[in-house]
PDB file of C-alpha atoms in Angstrom:
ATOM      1  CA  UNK A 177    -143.130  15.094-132.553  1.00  0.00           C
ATOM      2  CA  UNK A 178    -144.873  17.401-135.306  1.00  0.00           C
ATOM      3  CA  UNK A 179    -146.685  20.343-134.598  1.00  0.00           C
ATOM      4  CA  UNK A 180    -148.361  22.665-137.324  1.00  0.00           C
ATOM      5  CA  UNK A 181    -149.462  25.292-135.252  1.00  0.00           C
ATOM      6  CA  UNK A 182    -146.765  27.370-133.159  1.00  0.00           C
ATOM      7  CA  UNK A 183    -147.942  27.962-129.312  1.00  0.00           C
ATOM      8  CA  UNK A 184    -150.065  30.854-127.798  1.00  0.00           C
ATOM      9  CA  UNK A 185    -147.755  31.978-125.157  1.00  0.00           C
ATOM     10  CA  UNK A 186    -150.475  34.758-123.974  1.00  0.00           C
ATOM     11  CA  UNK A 187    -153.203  31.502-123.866  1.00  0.00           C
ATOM     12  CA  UNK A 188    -154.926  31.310-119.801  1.00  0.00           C
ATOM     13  CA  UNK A 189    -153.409  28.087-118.640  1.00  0.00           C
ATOM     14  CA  UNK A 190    -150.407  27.554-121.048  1.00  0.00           C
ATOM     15  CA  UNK A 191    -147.918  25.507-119.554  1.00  0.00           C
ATOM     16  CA  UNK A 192    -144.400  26.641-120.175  1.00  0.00           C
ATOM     17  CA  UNK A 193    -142.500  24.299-118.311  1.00  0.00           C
ATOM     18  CA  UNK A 194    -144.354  21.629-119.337  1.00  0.00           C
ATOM     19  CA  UNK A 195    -144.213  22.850-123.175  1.00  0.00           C
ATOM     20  CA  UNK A 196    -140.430  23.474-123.427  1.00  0.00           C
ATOM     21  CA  UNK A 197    -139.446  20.017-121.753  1.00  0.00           C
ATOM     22  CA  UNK A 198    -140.469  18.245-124.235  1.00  0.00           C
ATOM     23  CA  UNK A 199    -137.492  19.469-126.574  1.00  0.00           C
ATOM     24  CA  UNK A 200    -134.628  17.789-125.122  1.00  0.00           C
ATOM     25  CA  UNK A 201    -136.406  14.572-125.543  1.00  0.00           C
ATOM     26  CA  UNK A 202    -137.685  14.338-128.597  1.00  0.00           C
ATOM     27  CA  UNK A 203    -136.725  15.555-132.083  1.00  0.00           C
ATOM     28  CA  UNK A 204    -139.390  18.448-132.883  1.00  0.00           C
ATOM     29  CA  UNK A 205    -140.807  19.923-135.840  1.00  0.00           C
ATOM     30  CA  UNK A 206    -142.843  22.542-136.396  1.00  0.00           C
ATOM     31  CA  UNK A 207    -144.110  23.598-139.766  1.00  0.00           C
ATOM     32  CA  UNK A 208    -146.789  26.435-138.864  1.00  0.00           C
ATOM     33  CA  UNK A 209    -148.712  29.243-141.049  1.00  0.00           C
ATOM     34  CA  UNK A 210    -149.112  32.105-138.774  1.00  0.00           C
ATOM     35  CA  UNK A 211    -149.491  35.974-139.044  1.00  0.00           C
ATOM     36  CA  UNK A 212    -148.553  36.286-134.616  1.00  0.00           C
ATOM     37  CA  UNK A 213    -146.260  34.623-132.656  1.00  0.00           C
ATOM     38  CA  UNK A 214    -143.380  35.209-130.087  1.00  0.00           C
ATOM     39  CA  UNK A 215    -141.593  34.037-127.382  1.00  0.00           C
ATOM     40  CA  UNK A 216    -139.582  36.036-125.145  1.00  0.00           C
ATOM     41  CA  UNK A 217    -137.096  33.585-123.723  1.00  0.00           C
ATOM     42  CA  UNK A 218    -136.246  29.802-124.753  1.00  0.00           C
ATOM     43  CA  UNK A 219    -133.408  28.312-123.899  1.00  0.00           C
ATOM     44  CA  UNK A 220    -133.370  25.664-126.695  1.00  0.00           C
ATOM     45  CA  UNK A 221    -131.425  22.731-128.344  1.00  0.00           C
ATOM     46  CA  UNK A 222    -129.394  22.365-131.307  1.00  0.00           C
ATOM     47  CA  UNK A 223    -132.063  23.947-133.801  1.00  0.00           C
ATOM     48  CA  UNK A 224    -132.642  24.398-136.995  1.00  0.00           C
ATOM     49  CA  UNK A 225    -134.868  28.077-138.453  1.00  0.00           C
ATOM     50  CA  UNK A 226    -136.307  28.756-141.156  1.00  0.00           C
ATOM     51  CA  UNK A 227    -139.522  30.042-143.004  1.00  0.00           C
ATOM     52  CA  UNK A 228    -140.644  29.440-146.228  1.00  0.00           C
ATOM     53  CA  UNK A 229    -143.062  32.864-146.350  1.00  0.00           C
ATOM     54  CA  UNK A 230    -142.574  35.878-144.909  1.00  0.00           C
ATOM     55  CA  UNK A 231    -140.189  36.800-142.111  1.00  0.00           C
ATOM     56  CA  UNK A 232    -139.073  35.957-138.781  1.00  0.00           C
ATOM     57  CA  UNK A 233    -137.407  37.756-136.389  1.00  0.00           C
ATOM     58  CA  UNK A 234    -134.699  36.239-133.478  1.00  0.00           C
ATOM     59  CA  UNK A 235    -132.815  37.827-130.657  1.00  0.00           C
ATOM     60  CA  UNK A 236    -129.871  36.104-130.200  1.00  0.00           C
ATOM     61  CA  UNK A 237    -127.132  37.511-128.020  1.00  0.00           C
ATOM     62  CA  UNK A 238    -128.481  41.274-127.939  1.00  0.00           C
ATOM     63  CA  UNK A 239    -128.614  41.404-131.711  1.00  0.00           C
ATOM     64  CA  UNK A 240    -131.752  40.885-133.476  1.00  0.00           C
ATOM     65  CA  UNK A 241    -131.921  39.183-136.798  1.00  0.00           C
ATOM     66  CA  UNK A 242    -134.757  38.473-139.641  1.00  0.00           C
ATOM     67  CA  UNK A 243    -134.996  34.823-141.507  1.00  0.00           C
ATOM     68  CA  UNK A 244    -136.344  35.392-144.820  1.00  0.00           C
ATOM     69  CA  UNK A 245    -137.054  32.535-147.199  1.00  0.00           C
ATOM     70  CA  UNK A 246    -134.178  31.350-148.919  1.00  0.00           C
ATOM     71  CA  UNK A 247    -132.379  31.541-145.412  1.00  0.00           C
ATOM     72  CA  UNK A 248    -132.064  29.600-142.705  1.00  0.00           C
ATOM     73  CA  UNK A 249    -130.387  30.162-138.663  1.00  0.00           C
ATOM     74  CA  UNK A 250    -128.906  26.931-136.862  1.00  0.00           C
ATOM     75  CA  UNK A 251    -128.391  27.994-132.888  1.00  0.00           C
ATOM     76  CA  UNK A 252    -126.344  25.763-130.361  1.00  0.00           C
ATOM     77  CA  UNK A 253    -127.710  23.626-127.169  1.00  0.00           C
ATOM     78  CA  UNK A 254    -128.628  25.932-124.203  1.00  0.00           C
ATOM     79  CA  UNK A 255    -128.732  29.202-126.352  1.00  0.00           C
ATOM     80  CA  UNK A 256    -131.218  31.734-125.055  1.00  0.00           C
ATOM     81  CA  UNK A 257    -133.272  33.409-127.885  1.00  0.00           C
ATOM     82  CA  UNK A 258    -136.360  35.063-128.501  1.00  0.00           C
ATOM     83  CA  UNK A 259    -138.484  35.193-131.723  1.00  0.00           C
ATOM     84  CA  UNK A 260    -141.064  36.931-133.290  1.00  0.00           C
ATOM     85  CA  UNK A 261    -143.828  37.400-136.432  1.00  0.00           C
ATOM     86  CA  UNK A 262    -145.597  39.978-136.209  1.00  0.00           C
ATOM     87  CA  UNK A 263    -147.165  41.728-139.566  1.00  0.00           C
ATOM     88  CA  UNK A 264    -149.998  41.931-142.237  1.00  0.00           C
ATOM     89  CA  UNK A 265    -148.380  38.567-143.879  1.00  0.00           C
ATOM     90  CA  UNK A 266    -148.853  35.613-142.965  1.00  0.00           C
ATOM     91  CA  UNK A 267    -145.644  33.720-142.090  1.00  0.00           C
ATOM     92  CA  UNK A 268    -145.080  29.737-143.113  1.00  0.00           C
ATOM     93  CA  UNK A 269    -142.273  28.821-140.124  1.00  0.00           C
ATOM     94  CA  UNK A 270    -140.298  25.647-140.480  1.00  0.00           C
ATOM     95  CA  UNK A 271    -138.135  24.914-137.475  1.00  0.00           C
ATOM     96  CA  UNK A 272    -136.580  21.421-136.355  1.00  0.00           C
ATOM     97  CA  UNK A 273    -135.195  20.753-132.953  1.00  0.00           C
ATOM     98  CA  UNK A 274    -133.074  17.619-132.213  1.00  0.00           C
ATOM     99  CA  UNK A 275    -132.951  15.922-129.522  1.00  0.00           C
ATOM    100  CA  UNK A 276    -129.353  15.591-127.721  1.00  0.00           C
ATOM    101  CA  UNK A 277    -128.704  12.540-128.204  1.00  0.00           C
ATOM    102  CA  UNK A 278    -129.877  12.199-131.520  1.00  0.00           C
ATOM    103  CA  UNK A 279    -127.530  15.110-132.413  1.00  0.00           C
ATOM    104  CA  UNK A 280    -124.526  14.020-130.883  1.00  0.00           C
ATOM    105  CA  UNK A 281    -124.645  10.436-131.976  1.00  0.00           C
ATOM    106  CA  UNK A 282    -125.339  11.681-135.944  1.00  0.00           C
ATOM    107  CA  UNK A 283    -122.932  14.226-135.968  1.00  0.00           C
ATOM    108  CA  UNK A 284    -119.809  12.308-134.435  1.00  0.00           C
ATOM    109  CA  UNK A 285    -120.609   9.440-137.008  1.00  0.00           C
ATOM    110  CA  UNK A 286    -119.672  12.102-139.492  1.00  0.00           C
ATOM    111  CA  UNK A 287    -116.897  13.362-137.545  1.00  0.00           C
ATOM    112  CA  UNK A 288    -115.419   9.397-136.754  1.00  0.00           C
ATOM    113  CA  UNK A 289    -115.348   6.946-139.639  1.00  0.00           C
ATOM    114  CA  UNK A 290    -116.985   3.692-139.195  1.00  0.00           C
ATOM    115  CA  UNK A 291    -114.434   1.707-137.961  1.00  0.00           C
ATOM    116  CA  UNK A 292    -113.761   4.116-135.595  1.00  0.00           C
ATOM    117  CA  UNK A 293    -117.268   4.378-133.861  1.00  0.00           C
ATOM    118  CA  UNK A 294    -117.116   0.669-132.971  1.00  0.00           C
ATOM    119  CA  UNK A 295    -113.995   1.228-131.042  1.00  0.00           C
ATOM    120  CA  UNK A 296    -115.196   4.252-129.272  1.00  0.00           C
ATOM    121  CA  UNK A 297    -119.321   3.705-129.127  1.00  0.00           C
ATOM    122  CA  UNK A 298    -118.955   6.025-126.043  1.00  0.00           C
ATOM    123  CA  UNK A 299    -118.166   8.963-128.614  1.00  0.00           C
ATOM    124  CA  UNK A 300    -121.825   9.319-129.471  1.00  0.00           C
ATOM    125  CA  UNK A 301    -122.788  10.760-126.724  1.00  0.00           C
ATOM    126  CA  UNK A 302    -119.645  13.667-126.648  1.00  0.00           C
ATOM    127  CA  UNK A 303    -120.808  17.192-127.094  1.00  0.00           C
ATOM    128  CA  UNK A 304    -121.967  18.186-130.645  1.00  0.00           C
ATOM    129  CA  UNK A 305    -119.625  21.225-132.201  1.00  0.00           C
ATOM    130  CA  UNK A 306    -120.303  24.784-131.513  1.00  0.00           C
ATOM    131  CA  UNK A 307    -122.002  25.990-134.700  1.00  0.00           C
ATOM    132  CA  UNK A 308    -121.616  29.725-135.846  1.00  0.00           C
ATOM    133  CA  UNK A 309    -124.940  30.762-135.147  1.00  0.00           C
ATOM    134  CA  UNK A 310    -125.510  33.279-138.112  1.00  0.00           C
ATOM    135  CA  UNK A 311    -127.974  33.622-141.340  1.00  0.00           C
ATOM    136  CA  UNK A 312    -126.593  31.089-144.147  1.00  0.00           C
ATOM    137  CA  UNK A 313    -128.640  30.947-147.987  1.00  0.00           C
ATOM    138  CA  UNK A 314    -130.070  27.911-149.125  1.00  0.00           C
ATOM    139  CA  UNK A 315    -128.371  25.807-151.730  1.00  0.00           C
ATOM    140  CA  UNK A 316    -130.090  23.505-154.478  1.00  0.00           C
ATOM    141  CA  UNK A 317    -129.221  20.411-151.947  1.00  0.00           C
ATOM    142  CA  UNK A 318    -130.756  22.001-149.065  1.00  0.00           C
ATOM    143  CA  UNK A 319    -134.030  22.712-150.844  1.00  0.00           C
ATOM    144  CA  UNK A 320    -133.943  19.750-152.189  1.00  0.00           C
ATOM    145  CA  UNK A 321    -134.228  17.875-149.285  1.00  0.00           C
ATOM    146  CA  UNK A 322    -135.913  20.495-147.296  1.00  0.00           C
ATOM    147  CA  UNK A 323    -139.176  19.743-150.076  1.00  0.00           C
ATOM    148  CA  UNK A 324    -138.694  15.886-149.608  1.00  0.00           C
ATOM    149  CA  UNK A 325    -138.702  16.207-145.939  1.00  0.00           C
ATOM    150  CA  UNK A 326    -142.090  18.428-146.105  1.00  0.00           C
ATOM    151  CA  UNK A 327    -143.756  16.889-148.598  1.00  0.00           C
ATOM    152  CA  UNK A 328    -143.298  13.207-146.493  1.00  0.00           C
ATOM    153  CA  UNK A 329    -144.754  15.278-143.415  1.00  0.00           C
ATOM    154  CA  UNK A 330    -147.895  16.617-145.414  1.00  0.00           C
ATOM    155  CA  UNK A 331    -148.682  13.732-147.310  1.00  0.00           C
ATOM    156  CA  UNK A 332    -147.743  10.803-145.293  1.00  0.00           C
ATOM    157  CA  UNK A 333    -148.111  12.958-141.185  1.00  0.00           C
ATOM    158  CA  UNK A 334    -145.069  12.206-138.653  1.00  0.00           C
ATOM    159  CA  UNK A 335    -143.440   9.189-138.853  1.00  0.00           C
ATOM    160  CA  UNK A 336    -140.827   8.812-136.402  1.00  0.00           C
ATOM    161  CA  UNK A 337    -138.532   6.301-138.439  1.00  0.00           C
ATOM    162  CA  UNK A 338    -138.973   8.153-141.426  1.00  0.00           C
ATOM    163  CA  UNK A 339    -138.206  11.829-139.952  1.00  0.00           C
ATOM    164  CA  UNK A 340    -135.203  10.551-137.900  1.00  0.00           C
ATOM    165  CA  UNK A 341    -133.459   9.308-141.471  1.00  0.00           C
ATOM    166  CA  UNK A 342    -134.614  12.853-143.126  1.00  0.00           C
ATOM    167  CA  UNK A 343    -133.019  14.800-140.184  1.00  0.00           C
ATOM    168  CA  UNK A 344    -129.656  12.383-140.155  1.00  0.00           C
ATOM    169  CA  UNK A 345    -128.955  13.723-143.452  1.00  0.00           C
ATOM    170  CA  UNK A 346    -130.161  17.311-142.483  1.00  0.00           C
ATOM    171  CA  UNK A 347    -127.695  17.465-139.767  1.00  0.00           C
ATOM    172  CA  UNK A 348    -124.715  16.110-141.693  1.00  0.00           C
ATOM    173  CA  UNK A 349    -125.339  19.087-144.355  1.00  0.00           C
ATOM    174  CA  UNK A 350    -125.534  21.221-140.897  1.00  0.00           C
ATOM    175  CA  UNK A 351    -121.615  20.241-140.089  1.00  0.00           C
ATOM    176  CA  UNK A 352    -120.413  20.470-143.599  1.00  0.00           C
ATOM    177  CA  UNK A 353    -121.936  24.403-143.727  1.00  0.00           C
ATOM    178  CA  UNK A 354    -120.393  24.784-140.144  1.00  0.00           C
ATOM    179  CA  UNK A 355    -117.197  22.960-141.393  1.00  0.00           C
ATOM    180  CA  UNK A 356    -117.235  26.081-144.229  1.00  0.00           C
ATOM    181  CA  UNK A 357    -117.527  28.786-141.922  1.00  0.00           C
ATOM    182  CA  UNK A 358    -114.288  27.500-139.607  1.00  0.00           C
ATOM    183  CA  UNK A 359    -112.792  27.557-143.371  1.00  0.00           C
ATOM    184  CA  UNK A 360    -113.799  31.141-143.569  1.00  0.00           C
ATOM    185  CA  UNK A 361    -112.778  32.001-139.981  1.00  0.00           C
ATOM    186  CA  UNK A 362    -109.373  31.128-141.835  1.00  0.00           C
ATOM    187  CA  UNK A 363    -108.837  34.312-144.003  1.00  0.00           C
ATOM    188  CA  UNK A 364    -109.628  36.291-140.065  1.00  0.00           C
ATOM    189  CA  UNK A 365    -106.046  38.044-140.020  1.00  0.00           C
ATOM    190  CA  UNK A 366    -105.066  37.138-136.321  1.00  0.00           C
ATOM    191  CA  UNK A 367    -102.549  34.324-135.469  1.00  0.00           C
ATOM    192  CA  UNK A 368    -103.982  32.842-132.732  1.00  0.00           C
ATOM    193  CA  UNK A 369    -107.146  30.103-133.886  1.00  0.00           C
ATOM    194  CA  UNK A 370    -109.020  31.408-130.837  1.00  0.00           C
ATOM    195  CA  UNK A 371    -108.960  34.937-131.842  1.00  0.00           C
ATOM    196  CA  UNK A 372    -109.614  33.987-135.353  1.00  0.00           C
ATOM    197  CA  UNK A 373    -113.172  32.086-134.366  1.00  0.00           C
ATOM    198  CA  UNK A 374    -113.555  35.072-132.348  1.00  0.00           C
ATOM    199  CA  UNK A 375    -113.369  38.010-135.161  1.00  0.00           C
ATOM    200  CA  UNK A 376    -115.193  35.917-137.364  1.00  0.00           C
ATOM    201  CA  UNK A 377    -117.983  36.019-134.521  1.00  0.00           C
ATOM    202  CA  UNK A 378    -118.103  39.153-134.601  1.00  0.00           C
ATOM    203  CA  UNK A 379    -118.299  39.375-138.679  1.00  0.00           C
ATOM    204  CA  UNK A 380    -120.939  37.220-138.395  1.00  0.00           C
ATOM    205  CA  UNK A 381    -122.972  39.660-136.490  1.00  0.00           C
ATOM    206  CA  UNK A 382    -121.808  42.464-139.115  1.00  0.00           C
ATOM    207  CA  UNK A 383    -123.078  40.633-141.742  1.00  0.00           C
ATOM    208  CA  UNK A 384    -126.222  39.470-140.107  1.00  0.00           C
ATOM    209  CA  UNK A 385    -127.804  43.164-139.793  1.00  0.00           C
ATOM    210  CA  UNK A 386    -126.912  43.814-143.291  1.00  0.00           C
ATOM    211  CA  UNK A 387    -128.948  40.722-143.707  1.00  0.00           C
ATOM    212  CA  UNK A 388    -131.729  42.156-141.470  1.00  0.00           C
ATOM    213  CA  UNK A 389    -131.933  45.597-141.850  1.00  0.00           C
ATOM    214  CA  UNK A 390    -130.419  46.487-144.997  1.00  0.00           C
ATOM    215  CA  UNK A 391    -133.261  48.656-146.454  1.00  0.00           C
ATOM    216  CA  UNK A 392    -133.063  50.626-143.311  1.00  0.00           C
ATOM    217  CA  UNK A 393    -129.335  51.534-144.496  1.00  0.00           C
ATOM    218  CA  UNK A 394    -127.475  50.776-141.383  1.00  0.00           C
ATOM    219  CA  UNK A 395    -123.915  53.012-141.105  1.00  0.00           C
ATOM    220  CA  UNK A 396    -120.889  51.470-140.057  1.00  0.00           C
ATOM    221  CA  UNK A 397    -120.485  53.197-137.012  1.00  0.00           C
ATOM    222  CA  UNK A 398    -123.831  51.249-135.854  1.00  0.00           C
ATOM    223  CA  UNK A 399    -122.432  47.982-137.497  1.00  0.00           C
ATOM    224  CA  UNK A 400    -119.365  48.060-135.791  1.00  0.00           C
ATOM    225  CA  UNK A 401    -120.534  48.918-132.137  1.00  0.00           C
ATOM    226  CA  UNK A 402    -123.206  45.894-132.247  1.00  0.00           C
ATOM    227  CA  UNK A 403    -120.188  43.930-133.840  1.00  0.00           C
ATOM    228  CA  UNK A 404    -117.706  45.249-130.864  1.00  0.00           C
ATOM    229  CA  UNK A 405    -115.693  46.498-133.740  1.00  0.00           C
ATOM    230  CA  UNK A 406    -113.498  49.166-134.901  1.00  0.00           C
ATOM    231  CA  UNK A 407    -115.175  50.875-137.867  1.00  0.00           C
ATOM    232  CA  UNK A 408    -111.304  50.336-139.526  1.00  0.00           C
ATOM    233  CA  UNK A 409    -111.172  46.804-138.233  1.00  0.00           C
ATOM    234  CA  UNK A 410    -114.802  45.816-139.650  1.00  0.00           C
ATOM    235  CA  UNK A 411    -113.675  46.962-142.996  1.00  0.00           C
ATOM    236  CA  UNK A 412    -110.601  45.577-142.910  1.00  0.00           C
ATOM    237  CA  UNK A 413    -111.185  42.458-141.820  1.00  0.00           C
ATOM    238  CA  UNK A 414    -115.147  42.003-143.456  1.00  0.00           C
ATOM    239  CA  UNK A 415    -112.970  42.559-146.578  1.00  0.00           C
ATOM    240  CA  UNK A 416    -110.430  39.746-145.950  1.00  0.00           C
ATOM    241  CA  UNK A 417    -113.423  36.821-145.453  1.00  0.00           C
ATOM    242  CA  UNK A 418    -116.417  38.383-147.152  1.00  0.00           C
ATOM    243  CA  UNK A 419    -114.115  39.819-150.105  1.00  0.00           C
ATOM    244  CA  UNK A 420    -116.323  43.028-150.652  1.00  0.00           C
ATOM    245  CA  UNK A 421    -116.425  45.417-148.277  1.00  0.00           C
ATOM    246  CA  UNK A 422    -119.569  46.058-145.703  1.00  0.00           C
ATOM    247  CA  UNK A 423    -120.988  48.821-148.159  1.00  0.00           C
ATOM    248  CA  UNK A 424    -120.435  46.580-151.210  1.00  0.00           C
ATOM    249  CA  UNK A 425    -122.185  43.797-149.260  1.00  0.00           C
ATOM    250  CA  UNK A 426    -124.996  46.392-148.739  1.00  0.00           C
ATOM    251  CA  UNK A 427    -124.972  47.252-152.158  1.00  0.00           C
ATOM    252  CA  UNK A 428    -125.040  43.679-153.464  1.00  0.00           C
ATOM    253  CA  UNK A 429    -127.954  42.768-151.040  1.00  0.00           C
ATOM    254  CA  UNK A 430    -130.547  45.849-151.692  1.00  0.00           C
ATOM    255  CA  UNK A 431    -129.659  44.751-155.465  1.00  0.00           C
ATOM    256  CA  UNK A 432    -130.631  41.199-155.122  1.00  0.00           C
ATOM    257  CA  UNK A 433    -133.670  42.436-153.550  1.00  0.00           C
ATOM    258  CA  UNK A 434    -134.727  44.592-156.297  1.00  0.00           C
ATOM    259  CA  UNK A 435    -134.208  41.790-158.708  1.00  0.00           C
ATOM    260  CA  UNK A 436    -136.438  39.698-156.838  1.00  0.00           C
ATOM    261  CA  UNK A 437    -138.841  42.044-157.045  1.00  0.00           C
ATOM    262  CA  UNK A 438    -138.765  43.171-160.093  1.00  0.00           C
ATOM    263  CA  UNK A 439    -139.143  39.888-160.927  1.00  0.00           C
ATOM    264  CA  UNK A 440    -141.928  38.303-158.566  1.00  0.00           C
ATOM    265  CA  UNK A 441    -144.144  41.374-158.784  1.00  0.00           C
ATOM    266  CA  UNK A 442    -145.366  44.606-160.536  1.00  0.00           C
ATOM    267  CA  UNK A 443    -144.188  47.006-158.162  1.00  0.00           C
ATOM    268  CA  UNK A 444    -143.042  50.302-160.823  1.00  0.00           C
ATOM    269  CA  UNK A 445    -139.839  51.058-160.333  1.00  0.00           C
ATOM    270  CA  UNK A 446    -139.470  54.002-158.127  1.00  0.00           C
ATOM    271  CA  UNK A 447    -141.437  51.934-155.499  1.00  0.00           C
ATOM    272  CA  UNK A 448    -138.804  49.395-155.713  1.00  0.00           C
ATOM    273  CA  UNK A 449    -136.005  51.741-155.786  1.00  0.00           C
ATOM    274  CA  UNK A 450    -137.367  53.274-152.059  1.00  0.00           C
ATOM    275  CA  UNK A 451    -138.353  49.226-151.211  1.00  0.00           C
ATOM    276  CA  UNK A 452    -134.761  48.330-151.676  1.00  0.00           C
ATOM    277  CA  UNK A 453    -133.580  51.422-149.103  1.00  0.00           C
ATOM    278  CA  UNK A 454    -132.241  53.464-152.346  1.00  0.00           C
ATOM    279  CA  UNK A 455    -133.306  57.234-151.998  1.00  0.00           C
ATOM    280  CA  UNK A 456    -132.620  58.403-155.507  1.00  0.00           C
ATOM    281  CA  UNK A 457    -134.072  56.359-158.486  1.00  0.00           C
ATOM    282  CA  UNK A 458    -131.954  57.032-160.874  1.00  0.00           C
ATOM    283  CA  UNK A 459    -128.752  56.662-158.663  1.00  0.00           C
ATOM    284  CA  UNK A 460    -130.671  52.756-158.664  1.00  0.00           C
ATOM    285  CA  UNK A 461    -130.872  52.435-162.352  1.00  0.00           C
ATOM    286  CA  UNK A 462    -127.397  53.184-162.214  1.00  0.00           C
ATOM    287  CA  UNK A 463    -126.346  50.319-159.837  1.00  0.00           C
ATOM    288  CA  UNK A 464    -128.672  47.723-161.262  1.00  0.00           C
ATOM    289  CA  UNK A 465    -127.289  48.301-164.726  1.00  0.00           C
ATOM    290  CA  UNK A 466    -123.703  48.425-163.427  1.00  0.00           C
ATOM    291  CA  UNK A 467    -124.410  44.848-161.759  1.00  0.00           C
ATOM    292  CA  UNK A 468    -126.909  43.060-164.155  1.00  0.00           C
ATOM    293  CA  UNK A 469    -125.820  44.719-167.337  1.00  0.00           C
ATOM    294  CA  UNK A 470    -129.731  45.596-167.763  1.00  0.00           C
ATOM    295  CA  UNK A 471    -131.639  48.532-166.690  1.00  0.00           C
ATOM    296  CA  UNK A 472    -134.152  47.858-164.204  1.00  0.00           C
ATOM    297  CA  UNK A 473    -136.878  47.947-167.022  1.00  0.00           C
ATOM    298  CA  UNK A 474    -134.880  46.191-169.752  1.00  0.00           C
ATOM    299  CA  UNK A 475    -134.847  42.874-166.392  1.00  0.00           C
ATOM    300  CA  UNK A 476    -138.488  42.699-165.543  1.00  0.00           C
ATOM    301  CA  UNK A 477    -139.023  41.992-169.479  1.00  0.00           C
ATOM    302  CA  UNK A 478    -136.328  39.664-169.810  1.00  0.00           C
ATOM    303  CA  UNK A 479    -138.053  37.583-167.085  1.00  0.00           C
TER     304      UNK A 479
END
């Protein structure tokens, strides 16, 4: 099923029930321009978030996140979320939602080699792997099949043969990314595996407002009580599997920013240094030079 518009929750006569039974039955996609939306509380499938223009917001487990392009959110079967868009710009959402089946049967194909799915055919329908349900950034693979899959649906509308193939390959890139965070769960220091997945949770939430709200300059005393963290164990630990520390990850992140825009618009400078949650403009020329060897000036003429 393909839908291009998202649903008006507030409409007279909107069905809920009706609406939201329809995703454990069918594989789903919704590719939507859209300057309002929400929805309160879903409890969805296996999913797959992103947006391709402005920003989305998702409450997922008390913590609130944005998706911004470049990023994207996977969240497990039966998770309860809420989302929202709400601003001046208009939003382009892309979200898939598999059906359970469909999920299960893909991903234990790549978990079971060939041989071994036609001894155990009943394997398909097992439970699908718990995913880390946190922001990950798009690689060239991802987009690339990402604009394959979306130009197909706008020039050629919903095929069901054709989309099931597109989101096969979709969800085996899905496990490989989840397959990377376990590896990163690795370098948790805790013995036990359990506590590892655990701690790496709770990075994952850590990193996820830096994400979100880094031009708001979150403090780690507010990072680590949403992250039900010591402020010594978040840096500690943040350190050990993001390799920079949470206020180097800041750092990195409001940086990144301000090289996008310096870039992709003709913001001057000291609008981009308060854009980027700097206070002090030259303390930002500073920074930017340290980490692109260029002043802030010297990179909006390079590119």
């Amino acid at each position: 099923m393909y839908f291009t518009a998202l649903p008006d929750h507030s409409k007279p006569g909107f069905d809920e029930r009706l609406h939201f039974s329809k995703f454990k039955k069918h594989n789903i996609i919704f590719n939507a321009l859209s300057s309002y939306g929400y929805c309160d509380r879903h409890v969805g499938c296996l999913s797959f978030k992103t947006v391709l223009t402005g920003e989305e917001w998702y409450g997922v487990n008390n913590n609130r996140l944005a998706i911004r392009p470049g990023q994207f959110l996977v969240l497990n079967d039966d998770q309860t979320y809420s989302c929202n868009i709400a601003g001046k710009e208009k939003v382009r959402s892309f979200s898939v939602f598999f059906k359970n089946e469909f999920a299960a049967s893909v991903l234990q194909d790549t978990l079971t080699s060939e041989g071994g799915m036609l001894d155990n055919y009943a394997l398909a329908n097992s439970t699908a792997p718990e995913f880390f349900q946190t922001l990950n950034n798009f690689d060239l693979e991802l987009q690339q099949h990402l604009s394959g899959l979306i130009t197909s649906l706008e020039n050629f509308g919903y095929d069901a043969a054709m989309m099931a193939e597109y989101l096969v390959f979709l969800l085996r890139y899905l496990l490989r990314v989840h397959n990377k965070d376990r590896s990163r769960s690795n370098h948790v220091q805790a013995i036990k595996l359990s506590t590892k997945t655990e701690l790496y949770k709770r990075l994952c939430i850590a990193k996820d407002i830096l994400h979100s709200s880094f031009m708001e300059n979150p403090g780690l005393d507010f990072i680590s009580a949403s992250a039900c963290l010591s402020v010594p164990q978040l840096v500690r630990q943040f350190k050990a599997v993001f390799h920079v520390t949470p206020y180097q990850y800041l750092i990195r992140l409001k940086l990144e920013h301000a090289a996008r825009l310096l870039k992709h618009t003709n913001n001057p400078i000291h609008s981009v240094t308060w854009m980027c949650g700097f206070e002090d403009t030259s303390a930002f020329c500073r920074a930017f030079k340290s980490q692109y060897g260029l002043s802030p000036v010297g990179f909006r003429t390079q590119v």
